[in-house]
Amino acid sequence: MSPSCDQRHQFLTSYLINDSIAIDAGSLGISLDLAAQRKVKHVLLSHTHVDHTAALPMFLENSIDMAGTRVTIHGSDVVLDSLRQHVFNGCVWPDLVHEKLNSRPFFNLATLEAGRSLEIAGVRITPIAVHHKVPTMGFMLEEGDAAVILSIDTGPTEELWRRANALRRVDAVFLEATFPNSMDDLAQMTKHLTPRLFAQEVQKLSHPAKIIAIHIKPTCYEEVVAELQALGLPDLEIGLPGKEYCFV
Ligand SMILES: [Zn+2]
Ligand SMILES: [Zn+2]
């Protein structure tokens, strides 16, 4: 990142949970120092788009631990097949899926199934299918009494909100707002949200929660933020890359 780069702009997408779990790997291999990258042992991929996977190969290279725990990459069958075919194919990047280091795989692959929860380092994670241009998961994250919803790339969706409303509480929702209202056609075509659609999605949540807008197109940033703020939502925040959020 150059010094002139606007720190508000989110070009690539990764979310770090409690230092050891990452949701998406768009920036994972380039935005954390080596020590921080080597603490990450689980990466869950929402979908295959490159803004969510771009730095996965760099991350894996940086996180190789000859003697220690291998990283596990979690994704749907579609995501894992795509990694095998289009990333670790011996052309774009070495075939680390099949090659071994000291007779052990470079990393583990684990299948995510929509609606099936898994527990990692004390965090209960439930992937939920959302509506995007390719098969995509949103995530419910629960730890202790706290619950956070992370819906990174999606158009209007239902199941995620139904499952969120069944929780005892929701502390925060990270929800995408990619395009301005003037690009409604493009949002519908690519299955993303505009501020108008964002407001409709937020209304589907029955819990009071902090709403954090993410995944705003850098080229439309000011327009999207102005439209989001004009919604008058009481607990809306514009997500800031690099910011640490705490919910207990
Ligand atoms: Zn996408
Ligand atoms: Zn995206």
JSON list of C-alpha atoms and ligand atoms in Angstrom, two decimals:
[
{"chain": "A", "resi": 1, "resn": "MET", "atom": "CA", "xyz": [0.00, 0.00, 0.00]},
{"chain": "A", "resi": 2, "resn": "SER", "atom": "CA", "xyz": [1.47, 3.38, -0.95]},
{"chain": "A", "resi": 3, "resn": "PRO", "atom": "CA", "xyz": [1.47, 6.29, 1.52]},
{"chain": "A", "resi": 4, "resn": "SER", "atom": "CA", "xyz": [-1.05, 8.11, -0.68]},
{"chain": "A", "resi": 5, "resn": "CYS", "atom": "CA", "xyz": [-3.49, 5.21, -0.58]},
{"chain": "A", "resi": 6, "resn": "ASP", "atom": "CA", "xyz": [-6.78, 6.23, 1.03]},
{"chain": "A", "resi": 7, "resn": "GLN", "atom": "CA", "xyz": [-6.99, 4.15, 4.22]},
{"chain": "A", "resi": 8, "resn": "ARG", "atom": "CA", "xyz": [-10.80, 4.11, 4.05]},
{"chain": "A", "resi": 9, "resn": "HIS", "atom": "CA", "xyz": [-10.80, 2.16, 0.81]},
{"chain": "A", "resi": 10, "resn": "GLN", "atom": "CA", "xyz": [-11.22, -1.60, 0.98]},
{"chain": "A", "resi": 11, "resn": "PHE", "atom": "CA", "xyz": [-9.65, -3.03, -2.18]},
{"chain": "A", "resi": 12, "resn": "LEU", "atom": "CA", "xyz": [-9.32, -6.60, -0.93]},
{"chain": "A", "resi": 13, "resn": "THR", "atom": "CA", "xyz": [-11.25, -8.47, 1.73]},
{"chain": "A", "resi": 14, "resn": "SER", "atom": "CA", "xyz": [-10.13, -10.40, 4.82]},
{"chain": "A", "resi": 15, "resn": "TYR", "atom": "CA", "xyz": [-11.54, -10.44, 8.35]},
{"chain": "A", "resi": 16, "resn": "LEU", "atom": "CA", "xyz": [-9.37, -11.61, 11.24]},
{"chain": "A", "resi": 17, "resn": "ILE", "atom": "CA", "xyz": [-11.19, -13.21, 14.21]},
{"chain": "A", "resi": 18, "resn": "ASN", "atom": "CA", "xyz": [-9.35, -13.44, 17.55]},
{"chain": "A", "resi": 19, "resn": "ASP", "atom": "CA", "xyz": [-5.98, -13.52, 15.71]},
{"chain": "A", "resi": 20, "resn": "SER", "atom": "CA", "xyz": [-6.25, -17.17, 14.67]},
{"chain": "A", "resi": 21, "resn": "ILE", "atom": "CA", "xyz": [-9.20, -17.38, 12.26]},
{"chain": "A", "resi": 22, "resn": "ALA", "atom": "CA", "xyz": [-9.53, -15.53, 8.98]},
{"chain": "A", "resi": 23, "resn": "ILE", "atom": "CA", "xyz": [-12.67, -15.11, 6.93]},
{"chain": "A", "resi": 24, "resn": "ASP", "atom": "CA", "xyz": [-11.51, -14.64, 3.33]},
{"chain": "A", "resi": 25, "resn": "ALA", "atom": "CA", "xyz": [-7.97, -14.14, 2.17]},
{"chain": "A", "resi": 26, "resn": "GLY", "atom": "CA", "xyz": [-8.07, -11.22, -0.24]},
{"chain": "A", "resi": 27, "resn": "SER", "atom": "CA", "xyz": [-5.49, -9.29, 1.76]},
{"chain": "A", "resi": 28, "resn": "LEU", "atom": "CA", "xyz": [-4.42, -11.90, 4.29]},
{"chain": "A", "resi": 29, "resn": "GLY", "atom": "CA", "xyz": [-0.95, -12.52, 2.87]},
{"chain": "A", "resi": 30, "resn": "ILE", "atom": "CA", "xyz": [-0.07, -8.85, 2.42]},
{"chain": "A", "resi": 31, "resn": "SER", "atom": "CA", "xyz": [-1.75, -6.82, 5.18]},
{"chain": "A", "resi": 32, "resn": "LEU", "atom": "CA", "xyz": [-0.44, -8.50, 8.32]},
{"chain": "A", "resi": 33, "resn": "ASP", "atom": "CA", "xyz": [3.17, -8.86, 9.41]},
{"chain": "A", "resi": 34, "resn": "LEU", "atom": "CA", "xyz": [4.72, -12.32, 9.35]},
{"chain": "A", "resi": 35, "resn": "ALA", "atom": "CA", "xyz": [4.22, -12.98, 13.05]},
{"chain": "A", "resi": 36, "resn": "ALA", "atom": "CA", "xyz": [0.52, -12.17, 12.79]},
{"chain": "A", "resi": 37, "resn": "GLN", "atom": "CA", "xyz": [0.09, -14.29, 9.68]},
{"chain": "A", "resi": 38, "resn": "ARG", "atom": "CA", "xyz": [1.68, -17.27, 11.40]},
{"chain": "A", "resi": 39, "resn": "LYS", "atom": "CA", "xyz": [-0.91, -17.12, 14.18]},
{"chain": "A", "resi": 40, "resn": "VAL", "atom": "CA", "xyz": [-3.70, -17.74, 11.66]},
{"chain": "A", "resi": 41, "resn": "LYS", "atom": "CA", "xyz": [-4.48, -21.46, 11.54]},
{"chain": "A", "resi": 42, "resn": "HIS", "atom": "CA", "xyz": [-7.90, -21.48, 9.89]},
{"chain": "A", "resi": 43, "resn": "VAL", "atom": "CA", "xyz": [-9.06, -19.64, 6.77]},
{"chain": "A", "resi": 44, "resn": "LEU", "atom": "CA", "xyz": [-12.72, -19.77, 5.77]},
{"chain": "A", "resi": 45, "resn": "LEU", "atom": "CA", "xyz": [-13.47, -18.63, 2.24]},
{"chain": "A", "resi": 46, "resn": "SER", "atom": "CA", "xyz": [-16.88, -17.12, 1.48]},
{"chain": "A", "resi": 47, "resn": "HIS", "atom": "CA", "xyz": [-16.54, -17.59, -2.30]},
{"chain": "A", "resi": 48, "resn": "THR", "atom": "CA", "xyz": [-14.08, -17.72, -5.16]},
{"chain": "A", "resi": 49, "resn": "HIS", "atom": "CA", "xyz": [-13.94, -14.10, -6.33]},
{"chain": "A", "resi": 50, "resn": "VAL", "atom": "CA", "xyz": [-10.42, -12.81, -6.40]},
{"chain": "A", "resi": 51, "resn": "ASP", "atom": "CA", "xyz": [-10.93, -9.83, -4.08]},
{"chain": "A", "resi": 52, "resn": "HIS", "atom": "CA", "xyz": [-11.58, -12.51, -1.41]},
{"chain": "A", "resi": 53, "resn": "THR", "atom": "CA", "xyz": [-8.82, -14.96, -2.36]},
{"chain": "A", "resi": 54, "resn": "ALA", "atom": "CA", "xyz": [-6.03, -12.94, -4.01]},
{"chain": "A", "resi": 55, "resn": "ALA", "atom": "CA", "xyz": [-3.45, -13.15, -1.23]},
{"chain": "A", "resi": 56, "resn": "LEU", "atom": "CA", "xyz": [-4.18, -16.74, -0.18]},
{"chain": "A", "resi": 57, "resn": "PRO", "atom": "CA", "xyz": [-1.06, -18.14, -1.93]},
{"chain": "A", "resi": 58, "resn": "MET", "atom": "CA", "xyz": [1.17, -15.52, -0.28]},
{"chain": "A", "resi": 59, "resn": "PHE", "atom": "CA", "xyz": [-0.41, -16.23, 3.09]},
{"chain": "A", "resi": 60, "resn": "LEU", "atom": "CA", "xyz": [0.17, -19.97, 2.74]},
{"chain": "A", "resi": 61, "resn": "GLU", "atom": "CA", "xyz": [3.79, -19.42, 1.77]},
{"chain": "A", "resi": 62, "resn": "ASN", "atom": "CA", "xyz": [4.28, -17.07, 4.73]},
{"chain": "A", "resi": 63, "resn": "SER", "atom": "CA", "xyz": [2.59, -19.41, 7.17]},
{"chain": "A", "resi": 64, "resn": "ILE", "atom": "CA", "xyz": [4.43, -22.63, 6.39]},
{"chain": "A", "resi": 65, "resn": "ASP", "atom": "CA", "xyz": [5.54, -24.14, 9.66]},
{"chain": "A", "resi": 66, "resn": "MET", "atom": "CA", "xyz": [7.82, -27.12, 9.09]},
{"chain": "A", "resi": 67, "resn": "ALA", "atom": "CA", "xyz": [7.14, -28.68, 12.47]},
{"chain": "A", "resi": 68, "resn": "GLY", "atom": "CA", "xyz": [3.91, -27.11, 13.64]},
{"chain": "A", "resi": 69, "resn": "THR", "atom": "CA", "xyz": [0.25, -27.14, 12.84]},
{"chain": "A", "resi": 70, "resn": "ARG", "atom": "CA", "xyz": [-0.74, -26.91, 9.21]},
{"chain": "A", "resi": 71, "resn": "VAL", "atom": "CA", "xyz": [-3.24, -24.25, 8.17]},
{"chain": "A", "resi": 72, "resn": "THR", "atom": "CA", "xyz": [-6.72, -25.48, 7.31]},
{"chain": "A", "resi": 73, "resn": "ILE", "atom": "CA", "xyz": [-8.58, -23.84, 4.43]},
{"chain": "A", "resi": 74, "resn": "HIS", "atom": "CA", "xyz": [-12.35, -24.19, 4.72]},
{"chain": "A", "resi": 75, "resn": "GLY", "atom": "CA", "xyz": [-14.61, -23.71, 1.74]},
{"chain": "A", "resi": 76, "resn": "SER", "atom": "CA", "xyz": [-17.62, -25.15, -0.04]},
{"chain": "A", "resi": 77, "resn": "ASP", "atom": "CA", "xyz": [-17.02, -27.90, -2.60]},
{"chain": "A", "resi": 78, "resn": "VAL", "atom": "CA", "xyz": [-17.24, -25.22, -5.30]},
{"chain": "A", "resi": 79, "resn": "VAL", "atom": "CA", "xyz": [-14.57, -23.11, -3.61]},
{"chain": "A", "resi": 80, "resn": "LEU", "atom": "CA", "xyz": [-12.20, -26.02, -2.97]},
{"chain": "A", "resi": 81, "resn": "ASP", "atom": "CA", "xyz": [-12.57, -27.30, -6.54]},
{"chain": "A", "resi": 82, "resn": "SER", "atom": "CA", "xyz": [-11.85, -23.82, -7.83]},
{"chain": "A", "resi": 83, "resn": "LEU", "atom": "CA", "xyz": [-8.67, -23.60, -5.74]},
{"chain": "A", "resi": 84, "resn": "ARG", "atom": "CA", "xyz": [-7.49, -26.94, -7.13]},
{"chain": "A", "resi": 85, "resn": "GLN", "atom": "CA", "xyz": [-8.30, -26.08, -10.74]},
{"chain": "A", "resi": 86, "resn": "HIS", "atom": "CA", "xyz": [-7.54, -22.39, -10.98]},
{"chain": "A", "resi": 87, "resn": "VAL", "atom": "CA", "xyz": [-5.00, -21.47, -8.28]},
{"chain": "A", "resi": 88, "resn": "PHE", "atom": "CA", "xyz": [-2.93, -24.46, -7.12]},
{"chain": "A", "resi": 89, "resn": "ASN", "atom": "CA", "xyz": [-2.72, -25.93, -10.60]},
{"chain": "A", "resi": 90, "resn": "GLY", "atom": "CA", "xyz": [1.02, -25.86, -11.19]},
{"chain": "A", "resi": 91, "resn": "CYS", "atom": "CA", "xyz": [0.60, -22.83, -13.44]},
{"chain": "A", "resi": 92, "resn": "VAL", "atom": "CA", "xyz": [-0.84, -19.93, -11.49]},
{"chain": "A", "resi": 93, "resn": "TRP", "atom": "CA", "xyz": [0.81, -21.34, -8.33]},
{"chain": "A", "resi": 94, "resn": "PRO", "atom": "CA", "xyz": [2.50, -24.66, -7.47]},
{"chain": "A", "resi": 95, "resn": "ASP", "atom": "CA", "xyz": [0.18, -27.60, -6.90]},
{"chain": "A", "resi": 96, "resn": "LEU", "atom": "CA", "xyz": [0.37, -27.40, -3.13]},
{"chain": "A", "resi": 97, "resn": "VAL", "atom": "CA", "xyz": [-2.77, -29.50, -2.80]},
{"chain": "A", "resi": 98, "resn": "HIS", "atom": "CA", "xyz": [-0.95, -32.63, -3.95]},
{"chain": "A", "resi": 99, "resn": "GLU", "atom": "CA", "xyz": [2.71, -31.86, -3.25]},
{"chain": "A", "resi": 100, "resn": "LYS", "atom": "CA", "xyz": [4.05, -32.65, 0.20]},
{"chain": "A", "resi": 101, "resn": "LEU", "atom": "CA", "xyz": [6.61, -31.16, 2.56]},
{"chain": "A", "resi": 102, "resn": "ASN", "atom": "CA", "xyz": [8.39, -33.66, 4.82]},
{"chain": "A", "resi": 103, "resn": "SER", "atom": "CA", "xyz": [5.73, -36.21, 3.82]},
{"chain": "A", "resi": 104, "resn": "ARG", "atom": "CA", "xyz": [2.99, -33.94, 5.06]},
{"chain": "A", "resi": 105, "resn": "PRO", "atom": "CA", "xyz": [0.58, -31.78, 3.03]},
{"chain": "A", "resi": 106, "resn": "PHE", "atom": "CA", "xyz": [1.30, -28.05, 2.89]},
{"chain": "A", "resi": 107, "resn": "PHE", "atom": "CA", "xyz": [-2.17, -27.34, 4.23]},
{"chain": "A", "resi": 108, "resn": "ASN", "atom": "CA", "xyz": [-5.43, -29.08, 4.99]},
{"chain": "A", "resi": 109, "resn": "LEU", "atom": "CA", "xyz": [-8.66, -28.62, 3.08]},
{"chain": "A", "resi": 110, "resn": "ALA", "atom": "CA", "xyz": [-12.02, -28.88, 4.86]},
{"chain": "A", "resi": 111, "resn": "THR", "atom": "CA", "xyz": [-15.47, -28.70, 3.33]},
{"chain": "A", "resi": 112, "resn": "LEU", "atom": "CA", "xyz": [-17.97, -26.10, 4.54]},
{"chain": "A", "resi": 113, "resn": "GLU", "atom": "CA", "xyz": [-21.62, -27.04, 4.30]},
{"chain": "A", "resi": 114, "resn": "ALA", "atom": "CA", "xyz": [-24.32, -24.41, 4.46]},
{"chain": "A", "resi": 115, "resn": "GLY", "atom": "CA", "xyz": [-26.12, -24.56, 7.80]},
{"chain": "A", "resi": 116, "resn": "ARG", "atom": "CA", "xyz": [-23.58, -26.90, 9.45]},
{"chain": "A", "resi": 117, "resn": "SER", "atom": "CA", "xyz": [-21.80, -25.22, 12.37]},
{"chain": "A", "resi": 118, "resn": "LEU", "atom": "CA", "xyz": [-18.19, -25.82, 13.28]},
{"chain": "A", "resi": 119, "resn": "GLU", "atom": "CA", "xyz": [-16.26, -24.76, 16.34]},
{"chain": "A", "resi": 120, "resn": "ILE", "atom": "CA", "xyz": [-12.78, -23.32, 16.02]},
{"chain": "A", "resi": 121, "resn": "ALA", "atom": "CA", "xyz": [-10.79, -22.00, 18.99]},
{"chain": "A", "resi": 122, "resn": "GLY", "atom": "CA", "xyz": [-13.94, -21.39, 21.00]},
{"chain": "A", "resi": 123, "resn": "VAL", "atom": "CA", "xyz": [-15.81, -19.63, 18.19]},
{"chain": "A", "resi": 124, "resn": "ARG", "atom": "CA", "xyz": [-18.92, -21.29, 16.81]},
{"chain": "A", "resi": 125, "resn": "ILE", "atom": "CA", "xyz": [-19.12, -20.54, 13.09]},
{"chain": "A", "resi": 126, "resn": "THR", "atom": "CA", "xyz": [-22.16, -21.26, 10.95]},
{"chain": "A", "resi": 127, "resn": "PRO", "atom": "CA", "xyz": [-21.89, -20.71, 7.19]},
{"chain": "A", "resi": 128, "resn": "ILE", "atom": "CA", "xyz": [-25.15, -19.73, 5.51]},
{"chain": "A", "resi": 129, "resn": "ALA", "atom": "CA", "xyz": [-25.71, -19.64, 1.75]},
{"chain": "A", "resi": 130, "resn": "VAL", "atom": "CA", "xyz": [-26.43, -16.11, 0.49]},
{"chain": "A", "resi": 131, "resn": "HIS", "atom": "CA", "xyz": [-27.29, -14.78, -2.97]},
{"chain": "A", "resi": 132, "resn": "HIS", "atom": "CA", "xyz": [-24.32, -13.70, -5.04]},
{"chain": "A", "resi": 133, "resn": "LYS", "atom": "CA", "xyz": [-23.15, -14.23, -8.61]},
{"chain": "A", "resi": 134, "resn": "VAL", "atom": "CA", "xyz": [-21.33, -17.45, -7.61]},
{"chain": "A", "resi": 135, "resn": "PRO", "atom": "CA", "xyz": [-22.11, -19.80, -4.67]},
{"chain": "A", "resi": 136, "resn": "THR", "atom": "CA", "xyz": [-21.29, -17.77, -1.58]},
{"chain": "A", "resi": 137, "resn": "MET", "atom": "CA", "xyz": [-21.53, -18.10, 2.20]},
{"chain": "A", "resi": 138, "resn": "GLY", "atom": "CA", "xyz": [-22.28, -15.53, 4.85]},
{"chain": "A", "resi": 139, "resn": "PHE", "atom": "CA", "xyz": [-21.27, -16.40, 8.40]},
{"chain": "A", "resi": 140, "resn": "MET", "atom": "CA", "xyz": [-22.77, -16.34, 11.90]},
{"chain": "A", "resi": 141, "resn": "LEU", "atom": "CA", "xyz": [-20.01, -16.09, 14.52]},
{"chain": "A", "resi": 142, "resn": "GLU", "atom": "CA", "xyz": [-20.83, -16.86, 18.16]},
{"chain": "A", "resi": 143, "resn": "GLU", "atom": "CA", "xyz": [-18.51, -16.72, 21.15]},
{"chain": "A", "resi": 144, "resn": "GLY", "atom": "CA", "xyz": [-19.84, -16.72, 24.70]},
{"chain": "A", "resi": 145, "resn": "ASP", "atom": "CA", "xyz": [-22.99, -14.59, 24.61]},
{"chain": "A", "resi": 146, "resn": "ALA", "atom": "CA", "xyz": [-21.83, -12.50, 21.67]},
{"chain": "A", "resi": 147, "resn": "ALA", "atom": "CA", "xyz": [-22.97, -13.04, 18.09]},
{"chain": "A", "resi": 148, "resn": "VAL", "atom": "CA", "xyz": [-21.83, -11.31, 14.93]},
{"chain": "A", "resi": 149, "resn": "ILE", "atom": "CA", "xyz": [-23.13, -11.69, 11.38]},
{"chain": "A", "resi": 150, "resn": "LEU", "atom": "CA", "xyz": [-20.72, -11.30, 8.49]},
{"chain": "A", "resi": 151, "resn": "SER", "atom": "CA", "xyz": [-22.29, -11.04, 5.04]},
{"chain": "A", "resi": 152, "resn": "ILE", "atom": "CA", "xyz": [-19.54, -9.98, 2.72]},
{"chain": "A", "resi": 153, "resn": "ASP", "atom": "CA", "xyz": [-20.80, -10.31, -0.86]},
{"chain": "A", "resi": 154, "resn": "THR", "atom": "CA", "xyz": [-24.54, -10.75, -1.38]},
{"chain": "A", "resi": 155, "resn": "GLY", "atom": "CA", "xyz": [-27.63, -9.42, -3.02]},
{"chain": "A", "resi": 156, "resn": "PRO", "atom": "CA", "xyz": [-30.95, -9.51, -1.17]},
{"chain": "A", "resi": 157, "resn": "THR", "atom": "CA", "xyz": [-31.15, -12.73, 0.85]},
{"chain": "A", "resi": 158, "resn": "GLU", "atom": "CA", "xyz": [-33.43, -14.47, 3.36]},
{"chain": "A", "resi": 159, "resn": "GLU", "atom": "CA", "xyz": [-31.95, -17.51, 5.12]},
{"chain": "A", "resi": 160, "resn": "LEU", "atom": "CA", "xyz": [-29.17, -15.55, 6.79]},
{"chain": "A", "resi": 161, "resn": "TRP", "atom": "CA", "xyz": [-31.68, -13.22, 8.44]},
{"chain": "A", "resi": 162, "resn": "ARG", "atom": "CA", "xyz": [-33.97, -16.10, 9.41]},
{"chain": "A", "resi": 163, "resn": "ARG", "atom": "CA", "xyz": [-31.08, -17.81, 11.17]},
{"chain": "A", "resi": 164, "resn": "ALA", "atom": "CA", "xyz": [-29.86, -14.55, 12.72]},
{"chain": "A", "resi": 165, "resn": "ASN", "atom": "CA", "xyz": [-33.34, -13.81, 14.08]},
{"chain": "A", "resi": 166, "resn": "ALA", "atom": "CA", "xyz": [-33.35, -17.22, 15.77]},
{"chain": "A", "resi": 167, "resn": "LEU", "atom": "CA", "xyz": [-30.28, -16.26, 17.85]},
{"chain": "A", "resi": 168, "resn": "ARG", "atom": "CA", "xyz": [-30.81, -14.89, 21.35]},
{"chain": "A", "resi": 169, "resn": "ARG", "atom": "CA", "xyz": [-29.04, -11.68, 20.40]},
{"chain": "A", "resi": 170, "resn": "VAL", "atom": "CA", "xyz": [-27.01, -10.17, 17.59]},
{"chain": "A", "resi": 171, "resn": "ASP", "atom": "CA", "xyz": [-24.35, -7.66, 18.54]},
{"chain": "A", "resi": 172, "resn": "ALA", "atom": "CA", "xyz": [-23.26, -6.58, 15.09]},
{"chain": "A", "resi": 173, "resn": "VAL", "atom": "CA", "xyz": [-23.82, -7.14, 11.41]},
{"chain": "A", "resi": 174, "resn": "PHE", "atom": "CA", "xyz": [-21.09, -6.53, 8.86]},
{"chain": "A", "resi": 175, "resn": "LEU", "atom": "CA", "xyz": [-23.04, -6.06, 5.63]},
{"chain": "A", "resi": 176, "resn": "GLU", "atom": "CA", "xyz": [-21.87, -5.16, 2.16]},
{"chain": "A", "resi": 177, "resn": "ALA", "atom": "CA", "xyz": [-22.91, -1.95, 0.38]},
{"chain": "A", "resi": 178, "resn": "THR", "atom": "CA", "xyz": [-20.99, -2.21, -2.87]},
{"chain": "A", "resi": 179, "resn": "PHE", "atom": "CA", "xyz": [-22.60, 0.20, -5.35]},
{"chain": "A", "resi": 180, "resn": "PRO", "atom": "CA", "xyz": [-24.43, 3.54, -5.14]},
{"chain": "A", "resi": 181, "resn": "ASN", "atom": "CA", "xyz": [-28.16, 3.70, -5.87]},
{"chain": "A", "resi": 182, "resn": "SER", "atom": "CA", "xyz": [-27.38, 5.11, -9.32]},
{"chain": "A", "resi": 183, "resn": "MET", "atom": "CA", "xyz": [-25.84, 1.73, -10.22]},
{"chain": "A", "resi": 184, "resn": "ASP", "atom": "CA", "xyz": [-28.86, -0.30, -9.23]},
{"chain": "A", "resi": 185, "resn": "ASP", "atom": "CA", "xyz": [-28.84, -2.23, -12.53]},
{"chain": "A", "resi": 186, "resn": "LEU", "atom": "CA", "xyz": [-25.22, -3.26, -12.05]},
{"chain": "A", "resi": 187, "resn": "ALA", "atom": "CA", "xyz": [-25.91, -4.23, -8.44]},
{"chain": "A", "resi": 188, "resn": "GLN", "atom": "CA", "xyz": [-28.82, -6.44, -9.50]},
{"chain": "A", "resi": 189, "resn": "MET", "atom": "CA", "xyz": [-26.78, -8.01, -12.30]},
{"chain": "A", "resi": 190, "resn": "THR", "atom": "CA", "xyz": [-23.76, -8.76, -10.10]},
{"chain": "A", "resi": 191, "resn": "LYS", "atom": "CA", "xyz": [-25.86, -9.56, -7.01]},
{"chain": "A", "resi": 192, "resn": "HIS", "atom": "CA", "xyz": [-24.57, -6.89, -4.71]},
{"chain": "A", "resi": 193, "resn": "LEU", "atom": "CA", "xyz": [-26.32, -4.29, -2.54]},
{"chain": "A", "resi": 194, "resn": "THR", "atom": "CA", "xyz": [-26.85, -0.55, -2.94]},
{"chain": "A", "resi": 195, "resn": "PRO", "atom": "CA", "xyz": [-27.76, 1.63, 0.07]},
{"chain": "A", "resi": 196, "resn": "ARG", "atom": "CA", "xyz": [-31.45, 1.27, -0.89]},
{"chain": "A", "resi": 197, "resn": "LEU", "atom": "CA", "xyz": [-31.20, -2.53, -0.84]},
{"chain": "A", "resi": 198, "resn": "PHE", "atom": "CA", "xyz": [-28.94, -2.39, 2.22]},
{"chain": "A", "resi": 199, "resn": "ALA", "atom": "CA", "xyz": [-31.74, -0.65, 4.14]},
{"chain": "A", "resi": 200, "resn": "GLN", "atom": "CA", "xyz": [-34.21, -3.35, 3.09]},
{"chain": "A", "resi": 201, "resn": "GLU", "atom": "CA", "xyz": [-31.82, -6.06, 4.28]},
{"chain": "A", "resi": 202, "resn": "VAL", "atom": "CA", "xyz": [-31.26, -4.39, 7.65]},
{"chain": "A", "resi": 203, "resn": "GLN", "atom": "CA", "xyz": [-35.03, -4.29, 8.21]},
{"chain": "A", "resi": 204, "resn": "LYS", "atom": "CA", "xyz": [-35.11, -8.09, 8.00]},
{"chain": "A", "resi": 205, "resn": "LEU", "atom": "CA", "xyz": [-33.12, -8.31, 11.25]},
{"chain": "A", "resi": 206, "resn": "SER", "atom": "CA", "xyz": [-35.37, -8.32, 14.32]},
{"chain": "A", "resi": 207, "resn": "HIS", "atom": "CA", "xyz": [-32.57, -7.76, 16.85]},
{"chain": "A", "resi": 208, "resn": "PRO", "atom": "CA", "xyz": [-31.15, -4.34, 17.67]},
{"chain": "A", "resi": 209, "resn": "ALA", "atom": "CA", "xyz": [-27.54, -4.46, 16.47]},
{"chain": "A", "resi": 210, "resn": "LYS", "atom": "CA", "xyz": [-24.69, -2.30, 15.32]},
{"chain": "A", "resi": 211, "resn": "ILE", "atom": "CA", "xyz": [-24.67, -2.26, 11.52]},
{"chain": "A", "resi": 212, "resn": "ILE", "atom": "CA", "xyz": [-21.29, -1.91, 9.86]},
{"chain": "A", "resi": 213, "resn": "ALA", "atom": "CA", "xyz": [-21.21, -1.20, 6.12]},
{"chain": "A", "resi": 214, "resn": "ILE", "atom": "CA", "xyz": [-18.39, -2.92, 4.27]},
{"chain": "A", "resi": 215, "resn": "HIS", "atom": "CA", "xyz": [-17.16, -3.75, 0.74]},
{"chain": "A", "resi": 216, "resn": "ILE", "atom": "CA", "xyz": [-17.86, -0.25, -0.61]},
{"chain": "A", "resi": 217, "resn": "LYS", "atom": "CA", "xyz": [-16.43, 0.19, -4.13]},
{"chain": "A", "resi": 218, "resn": "PRO", "atom": "CA", "xyz": [-13.50, 2.59, -3.74]},
{"chain": "A", "resi": 219, "resn": "THR", "atom": "CA", "xyz": [-14.42, 4.37, -6.99]},
{"chain": "A", "resi": 220, "resn": "CYS", "atom": "CA", "xyz": [-17.91, 5.15, -5.62]},
{"chain": "A", "resi": 221, "resn": "TYR", "atom": "CA", "xyz": [-16.94, 5.59, -1.96]},
{"chain": "A", "resi": 222, "resn": "GLU", "atom": "CA", "xyz": [-18.21, 9.14, -1.29]},
{"chain": "A", "resi": 223, "resn": "GLU", "atom": "CA", "xyz": [-21.52, 8.54, -3.09]},
{"chain": "A", "resi": 224, "resn": "VAL", "atom": "CA", "xyz": [-22.22, 5.26, -1.27]},
{"chain": "A", "resi": 225, "resn": "VAL", "atom": "CA", "xyz": [-21.29, 6.68, 2.15]},
{"chain": "A", "resi": 226, "resn": "ALA", "atom": "CA", "xyz": [-23.50, 9.75, 1.64]},
{"chain": "A", "resi": 227, "resn": "GLU", "atom": "CA", "xyz": [-26.43, 7.53, 0.64]},
{"chain": "A", "resi": 228, "resn": "LEU", "atom": "CA", "xyz": [-25.86, 5.21, 3.61]},
{"chain": "A", "resi": 229, "resn": "GLN", "atom": "CA", "xyz": [-25.73, 8.13, 6.04]},
{"chain": "A", "resi": 230, "resn": "ALA", "atom": "CA", "xyz": [-28.93, 9.55, 4.51]},
{"chain": "A", "resi": 231, "resn": "LEU", "atom": "CA", "xyz": [-30.75, 6.36, 5.52]},
{"chain": "A", "resi": 232, "resn": "GLY", "atom": "CA", "xyz": [-30.79, 7.63, 9.11]},
{"chain": "A", "resi": 233, "resn": "LEU", "atom": "CA", "xyz": [-30.14, 4.20, 10.58]},
{"chain": "A", "resi": 234, "resn": "PRO", "atom": "CA", "xyz": [-29.53, 4.68, 14.33]},
{"chain": "A", "resi": 235, "resn": "ASP", "atom": "CA", "xyz": [-26.53, 2.41, 14.80]},
{"chain": "A", "resi": 236, "resn": "LEU", "atom": "CA", "xyz": [-24.79, 2.53, 11.43]},
{"chain": "A", "resi": 237, "resn": "GLU", "atom": "CA", "xyz": [-21.04, 2.68, 11.10]},
{"chain": "A", "resi": 238, "resn": "ILE", "atom": "CA", "xyz": [-18.90, 2.75, 7.97]},
{"chain": "A", "resi": 239, "resn": "GLY", "atom": "CA", "xyz": [-16.38, -0.08, 8.24]},
{"chain": "A", "resi": 240, "resn": "LEU", "atom": "CA", "xyz": [-12.75, 0.93, 8.30]},
{"chain": "A", "resi": 241, "resn": "PRO", "atom": "CA", "xyz": [-10.02, -1.42, 7.02]},
{"chain": "A", "resi": 242, "resn": "GLY", "atom": "CA", "xyz": [-7.52, -2.21, 9.75]},
{"chain": "A", "resi": 243, "resn": "LYS", "atom": "CA", "xyz": [-9.91, -1.28, 12.55]},
{"chain": "A", "resi": 244, "resn": "GLU", "atom": "CA", "xyz": [-10.34, -3.68, 15.46]},
{"chain": "A", "resi": 245, "resn": "TYR", "atom": "CA", "xyz": [-13.92, -4.36, 16.54]},
{"chain": "A", "resi": 246, "resn": "CYS", "atom": "CA", "xyz": [-14.72, -5.89, 19.92]},
{"chain": "A", "resi": 247, "resn": "PHE", "atom": "CA", "xyz": [-18.02, -7.50, 20.94]},
{"chain": "A", "resi": 248, "resn": "VAL", "atom": "CA", "xyz": [-18.37, -9.22, 24.31]},
{"chain": "B", "resi": 1, "resn": "ZN", "atom": "ZN", "xyz": [-17.99, -11.64, -5.05]},
{"chain": "B", "resi": 2, "resn": "ZN", "atom": "ZN", "xyz": [-16.20, -9.00, -3.22]}
]
